[in-house]
mmCIF file of C-alpha atoms and ligand atoms in Angstrom:
data_model
loop_
_atom_site.group_PDB
_atom_site.id
_atom_site.type_symbol
_atom_site.label_atom_id
_atom_site.label_comp_id
_atom_site.label_asym_id
_atom_site.label_seq_id
_atom_site.Cartn_x
_atom_site.Cartn_y
_atom_site.Cartn_z
ATOM 1 C CA UNK T 2 34.980 33.058 37.452
ATOM 2 C CA UNK T 3 35.164 35.074 34.011
ATOM 3 C CA UNK T 4 34.896 37.987 34.088
ATOM 4 C CA UNK T 5 31.869 39.751 32.673
ATOM 5 C CA UNK T 6 31.483 41.525 29.881
ATOM 6 C CA UNK T 7 30.048 45.112 28.813
ATOM 7 C CA UNK T 8 27.613 44.748 25.858
ATOM 8 C CA UNK T 9 25.825 48.613 24.728
ATOM 9 C CA UNK T 10 23.033 48.181 22.703
ATOM 10 C CA UNK T 11 23.143 50.939 20.697
ATOM 11 C CA UNK T 12 19.661 51.428 19.454
ATOM 12 C CA UNK T 13 19.858 53.746 22.651
ATOM 13 C CA UNK T 14 22.118 56.146 21.326
ATOM 14 C CA UNK T 15 22.001 59.042 19.747
ATOM 15 C CA UNK T 16 22.417 58.956 16.282
ATOM 16 C CA UNK T 17 22.365 62.161 15.680
ATOM 17 C CA UNK T 18 26.253 61.601 17.365
ATOM 18 C CA UNK T 19 27.150 57.570 17.288
ATOM 19 C CA UNK T 20 30.797 58.273 16.986
ATOM 20 C CA UNK T 21 30.622 60.196 21.125
ATOM 21 C CA UNK T 22 28.332 57.161 21.799
ATOM 22 C CA UNK T 23 31.208 54.596 20.809
ATOM 23 C CA UNK T 24 33.302 57.147 21.941
ATOM 24 C CA UNK T 25 31.398 57.122 25.851
ATOM 25 C CA UNK T 26 31.519 53.479 25.537
ATOM 26 C CA UNK T 27 35.109 53.035 24.901
ATOM 27 C CA UNK T 28 35.413 50.391 28.162
ATOM 28 C CA UNK T 29 32.689 48.195 27.371
ATOM 29 C CA UNK T 30 34.494 44.489 25.561
ATOM 30 C CA UNK T 31 31.284 44.126 22.807
ATOM 31 C CA UNK T 32 28.178 46.546 21.226
ATOM 32 C CA UNK T 33 25.381 45.108 20.697
ATOM 33 C CA UNK T 34 23.490 46.181 17.340
ATOM 34 C CA UNK T 35 19.645 46.035 16.971
ATOM 35 C CA UNK T 36 18.350 45.204 13.555
ATOM 36 C CA UNK T 37 15.316 44.536 13.477
ATOM 37 C CA UNK T 38 12.561 44.122 10.395
ATOM 38 C CA UNK T 39 9.406 45.037 10.989
ATOM 39 C CA UNK T 40 8.299 41.556 10.219
ATOM 40 C CA UNK T 41 9.140 39.627 12.933
ATOM 41 C CA UNK T 42 9.349 41.884 15.440
ATOM 42 C CA UNK T 43 7.068 45.637 15.642
ATOM 43 C CA UNK T 44 10.303 47.549 14.602
ATOM 44 C CA UNK T 45 12.211 49.316 12.180
ATOM 45 C CA UNK T 46 16.631 49.842 13.543
ATOM 46 C CA UNK T 47 19.380 50.320 11.187
ATOM 47 C CA UNK T 48 21.018 48.227 8.334
ATOM 48 C CA UNK T 49 24.263 47.228 7.598
ATOM 49 C CA UNK T 50 25.390 50.186 6.272
ATOM 50 C CA UNK T 51 25.713 52.166 9.781
ATOM 51 C CA UNK T 52 27.493 49.331 10.781
ATOM 52 C CA UNK T 53 29.952 49.884 8.086
ATOM 53 C CA UNK T 54 30.500 53.686 8.992
ATOM 54 C CA UNK T 55 30.772 53.099 12.320
ATOM 55 C CA UNK T 56 33.346 49.091 12.929
ATOM 56 C CA UNK T 57 36.286 52.582 11.323
ATOM 57 C CA UNK T 58 35.816 54.047 15.070
ATOM 58 C CA UNK T 59 35.774 51.044 17.763
ATOM 59 C CA UNK T 60 37.620 47.387 17.550
ATOM 60 C CA UNK T 61 35.067 46.444 19.974
ATOM 61 C CA UNK T 62 33.663 42.779 19.255
ATOM 62 C CA UNK T 63 30.892 43.476 17.752
ATOM 63 C CA UNK T 64 27.961 41.468 18.514
ATOM 64 C CA UNK T 65 25.100 41.716 15.692
ATOM 65 C CA UNK T 66 21.841 40.866 16.539
ATOM 66 C CA UNK T 67 19.363 39.722 14.154
ATOM 67 C CA UNK T 68 15.928 40.535 14.903
ATOM 68 C CA UNK T 69 15.248 39.766 10.942
ATOM 69 C CA UNK T 70 13.280 37.153 9.301
ATOM 70 C CA UNK T 71 15.426 34.669 7.055
ATOM 71 C CA UNK T 72 18.286 35.658 8.020
ATOM 72 C CA UNK T 73 20.092 33.661 5.444
ATOM 73 C CA UNK T 74 19.826 36.882 2.616
ATOM 74 C CA UNK T 75 22.049 38.869 4.712
ATOM 75 C CA UNK T 76 24.794 36.927 6.590
ATOM 76 C CA UNK T 77 27.076 37.918 4.746
ATOM 77 C CA UNK T 78 26.081 41.571 4.599
ATOM 78 C CA UNK T 79 26.427 41.750 7.509
ATOM 79 C CA UNK T 80 29.186 40.106 7.511
ATOM 80 C CA UNK T 81 31.097 41.511 5.193
ATOM 81 C CA UNK T 82 30.640 45.262 7.689
ATOM 82 C CA UNK T 83 32.701 44.155 10.561
ATOM 83 C CA UNK T 84 30.776 42.083 13.008
ATOM 84 C CA UNK T 85 32.492 39.905 14.828
ATOM 85 C CA UNK T 86 29.233 37.288 16.607
ATOM 86 C CA UNK T 87 25.228 37.383 14.482
ATOM 87 C CA UNK T 88 22.845 35.943 16.557
ATOM 88 C CA UNK T 89 19.281 34.607 15.382
ATOM 89 C CA UNK T 90 16.695 33.435 16.361
ATOM 90 C CA UNK T 91 15.272 30.368 16.579
ATOM 91 C CA UNK T 92 11.772 31.175 16.141
ATOM 92 C CA UNK T 93 12.470 32.250 12.376
ATOM 93 C CA UNK T 94 13.436 29.040 11.800
ATOM 94 C CA UNK T 95 11.459 26.564 10.796
ATOM 95 C CA UNK T 96 13.295 22.966 12.543
ATOM 96 C CA UNK T 97 16.381 22.475 13.581
ATOM 97 C CA UNK T 98 17.696 21.697 10.291
ATOM 98 C CA UNK T 99 16.276 24.422 9.159
ATOM 99 C CA UNK T 100 18.611 26.757 12.443
ATOM 100 C CA UNK T 101 21.494 24.555 11.350
ATOM 101 C CA UNK T 102 21.436 25.470 8.002
ATOM 102 C CA UNK T 103 22.133 29.025 9.397
ATOM 103 C CA UNK T 104 24.766 28.351 11.730
ATOM 104 C CA UNK T 105 26.796 26.755 9.266
ATOM 105 C CA UNK T 106 26.678 30.029 7.236
ATOM 106 C CA UNK T 107 27.542 32.197 10.105
ATOM 107 C CA UNK T 108 30.421 29.811 10.695
ATOM 108 C CA UNK T 109 31.492 28.742 7.234
ATOM 109 C CA UNK T 110 32.574 33.126 6.903
ATOM 110 C CA UNK T 111 34.875 32.506 9.909
ATOM 111 C CA UNK T 112 32.449 34.836 11.780
ATOM 112 C CA UNK T 113 31.463 33.786 15.336
ATOM 113 C CA UNK T 114 27.477 31.960 15.372
ATOM 114 C CA UNK T 115 24.399 32.569 18.195
ATOM 115 C CA UNK T 116 20.699 31.925 19.063
ATOM 116 C CA UNK T 117 18.453 34.104 20.928
ATOM 117 C CA UNK T 118 15.810 32.756 22.594
ATOM 118 C CA UNK T 119 12.197 35.049 22.858
ATOM 119 C CA UNK T 120 11.256 34.591 27.290
ATOM 120 C CA UNK T 121 7.636 32.135 26.141
ATOM 121 C CA UNK T 122 10.416 30.266 23.832
ATOM 122 C CA UNK T 123 11.247 27.299 25.918
ATOM 123 C CA UNK T 124 15.150 26.355 25.963
ATOM 124 C CA UNK T 125 15.195 22.763 26.352
ATOM 125 C CA UNK T 126 14.008 21.831 22.600
ATOM 126 C CA UNK T 127 17.385 23.509 21.734
ATOM 127 C CA UNK T 128 19.515 22.265 24.088
ATOM 128 C CA UNK T 129 21.155 20.703 21.124
ATOM 129 C CA UNK T 130 22.206 24.066 19.643
ATOM 130 C CA UNK T 131 24.050 24.766 22.226
ATOM 131 C CA UNK T 132 27.533 22.888 21.744
ATOM 132 C CA UNK T 133 27.090 23.753 17.920
ATOM 133 C CA UNK T 134 26.632 27.561 18.844
ATOM 134 C CA UNK T 135 29.307 30.290 20.898
ATOM 135 C CA UNK T 136 26.836 32.792 22.399
ATOM 136 C CA UNK T 137 23.577 32.120 23.512
ATOM 137 C CA UNK T 138 21.434 35.312 24.117
ATOM 138 C CA UNK T 139 18.633 34.456 26.160
ATOM 139 C CA UNK T 140 15.641 37.661 26.119
ATOM 140 C CA UNK T 141 14.794 39.221 29.283
ATOM 141 C CA UNK T 142 11.686 40.813 27.146
ATOM 142 C CA UNK T 143 10.270 40.648 24.405
ATOM 143 C CA UNK T 144 12.116 42.146 21.036
ATOM 144 C CA UNK T 145 11.088 45.788 18.835
ATOM 145 C CA UNK T 146 11.736 47.946 21.855
ATOM 146 C CA UNK T 147 14.515 49.176 24.170
ATOM 147 C CA UNK T 148 13.802 50.851 27.648
ATOM 148 C CA UNK T 149 11.302 47.947 28.817
ATOM 149 C CA UNK T 150 10.370 46.053 31.771
ATOM 150 C CA UNK T 151 12.734 43.002 32.474
ATOM 151 C CA UNK T 152 10.445 39.482 32.916
ATOM 152 C CA UNK T 153 12.080 38.107 36.535
ATOM 153 C CA UNK T 154 10.152 35.096 34.938
ATOM 154 C CA UNK T 155 13.215 34.583 32.553
ATOM 155 C CA UNK T 156 16.516 34.094 35.125
ATOM 156 C CA UNK T 157 15.169 30.276 35.998
ATOM 157 C CA UNK T 158 15.788 29.659 31.906
ATOM 158 C CA UNK T 159 19.401 31.459 31.910
ATOM 159 C CA UNK T 160 19.802 29.715 35.459
ATOM 160 C CA UNK T 161 19.411 26.071 33.823
ATOM 161 C CA UNK T 162 20.833 26.906 30.447
ATOM 162 C CA UNK T 163 24.222 27.508 32.674
ATOM 163 C CA UNK T 164 23.681 24.679 33.794
ATOM 164 C CA UNK T 165 23.364 22.687 30.904
ATOM 165 C CA UNK T 166 26.800 24.067 29.380
ATOM 166 C CA UNK T 167 28.523 22.973 32.840
ATOM 167 C CA UNK T 168 27.240 19.597 32.774
ATOM 168 C CA UNK T 169 28.226 19.196 28.982
ATOM 169 C CA UNK T 170 31.300 21.571 29.747
ATOM 170 C CA UNK T 171 30.804 23.643 26.335
ATOM 171 C CA UNK T 172 32.879 26.752 25.435
ATOM 172 C CA UNK T 173 29.218 28.342 25.392
ATOM 173 C CA UNK T 174 29.057 31.878 26.158
ATOM 174 C CA UNK T 175 25.957 33.340 28.396
ATOM 175 C CA UNK T 176 24.442 37.305 27.510
ATOM 176 C CA UNK T 177 20.966 38.054 28.179
ATOM 177 C CA UNK T 178 19.581 41.312 26.497
ATOM 178 C CA UNK T 179 16.651 42.916 27.890
ATOM 179 C CA UNK T 180 15.844 45.517 30.404
ATOM 180 C CA UNK T 181 19.461 45.040 32.342
ATOM 181 C CA UNK T 182 20.011 47.227 34.515
ATOM 182 C CA UNK T 183 22.825 48.060 38.093
ATOM 183 C CA UNK T 184 19.132 46.120 39.204
ATOM 184 C CA UNK T 185 18.154 43.303 37.223
ATOM 185 C CA UNK T 186 22.292 42.883 36.747
ATOM 186 C CA UNK T 187 23.199 41.081 40.065
ATOM 187 C CA UNK T 188 20.154 38.797 39.178
ATOM 188 C CA UNK T 189 21.102 37.724 36.229
ATOM 189 C CA UNK T 190 24.955 37.801 36.709
ATOM 190 C CA UNK T 191 24.689 34.824 40.370
ATOM 191 C CA UNK T 192 22.273 32.906 37.350
ATOM 192 C CA UNK T 193 24.696 32.626 35.008
ATOM 193 C CA UNK T 194 25.234 34.692 32.507
ATOM 194 C CA UNK T 195 28.593 36.640 30.729
ATOM 195 C CA UNK T 196 27.266 38.999 28.493
ATOM 196 C CA UNK T 197 25.527 42.090 29.746
ATOM 197 C CA UNK T 198 23.660 43.954 26.582
ATOM 198 C CA UNK T 199 22.524 46.955 28.522
ATOM 199 C CA UNK T 200 20.422 49.669 26.124
ATOM 200 C CA UNK T 201 18.462 52.605 28.235
ATOM 201 C CA UNK T 202 20.114 51.293 31.961
ATOM 202 C CA UNK T 203 23.274 52.340 30.072
ATOM 203 C CA UNK T 204 23.127 55.693 27.564
ATOM 204 C CA UNK T 205 20.263 56.865 29.755
ATOM 205 C CA UNK T 206 22.153 59.832 31.318
ATOM 206 C CA UNK T 207 26.313 59.525 31.034
ATOM 207 C CA UNK T 208 27.891 56.499 29.681
ATOM 208 C CA UNK T 209 30.696 56.554 31.665
ATOM 209 C CA UNK T 210 29.064 57.245 34.573
ATOM 210 C CA UNK T 211 26.437 54.671 33.962
ATOM 211 C CA UNK T 212 28.484 51.352 32.733
ATOM 212 C CA UNK T 213 30.865 51.402 35.371
ATOM 213 C CA UNK T 214 27.343 51.578 37.810
ATOM 214 C CA UNK T 215 26.017 48.449 35.683
ATOM 215 C CA UNK T 216 30.015 46.894 36.216
ATOM 216 C CA UNK T 217 29.685 47.301 39.672
ATOM 217 C CA UNK T 218 26.285 45.970 40.306
ATOM 218 C CA UNK T 219 27.897 42.733 37.445
ATOM 219 C CA UNK T 220 30.379 41.951 40.394
ATOM 220 C CA UNK T 221 28.408 42.244 43.515
HETATM 221 C C1 DX5 G 302 15.116 44.673 22.431
HETATM 222 C C2 DX5 G 302 16.684 44.751 22.039
HETATM 223 C C3 DX5 G 302 18.532 44.835 23.278
HETATM 224 C C4 DX5 G 302 17.345 46.090 23.763
HETATM 225 C C5 DX5 G 302 17.290 46.785 24.941
HETATM 226 O O1 DX5 G 302 14.171 44.431 21.871
HETATM 227 O O2 DX5 G 302 17.276 43.035 21.496
HETATM 228 O O3 DX5 G 302 19.089 44.824 22.414
HETATM 229 O O4 DX5 G 302 18.726 47.366 22.915
HETATM 230 O O5 DX5 G 302 17.462 47.733 25.960
HETATM 231 P P1 DX5 G 302 16.825 47.511 27.376
HETATM 232 O O6 DX5 G 302 18.525 47.213 27.195
HETATM 233 O O7 DX5 G 302 16.850 49.161 27.206
HETATM 234 O O8 DX5 G 302 16.134 47.155 27.951
HETATM 235 ZN ZN1 ZN G 303 19.150 42.992 21.474
#
């Protein structure tokens, strides 16, 4: 079993001192960057210019989660500012061919590609895409806001995706996003997650300490 990676969601960080927030989580392997457009989700966050500034302070893997409509319009912008992974939602696409077009566009830039699946969205229609992506981001809250309650009913979906990845001998990694905390992490890891995205569980209070608690819980 590979070791679990932690991807702190910067959405919950103090935006008045992003540099310090990044330093506090420098031991995390990844940084999760939530991009919201006010259309696909009922919230607006930040864009490429913020990412370009924080890119100067860290070499961590930038895991850009696009919660936006028409993602193809903005992919190059997120590549240019230093994203290592770009994840798009299956729900903003017309069909599998349309998703394939977006994934090819991401991969052609040399950046790793991911798909994200909302809690009510079944995963099986997207089964064949799992061999074409580096990452599948399973949402355990309805996207839009940090600090929501983990939806336990999504856990079987994580398990089923993990089983499929093992059966097919794929290298696709599973990230889980929404309500991940020391309390929920053991269940998420047991179901097969490789990457834990966590916002409020890390940035509410002492981020360094919280990171350690999450790591301890994940290895239990
Ligand atoms: C939700 C975002 C998440 C969010 C997670 O729409 O995609 O990445 O920041 O926040 P917590 O960990 O607080 O649920
Ligand atoms: Zn996210």
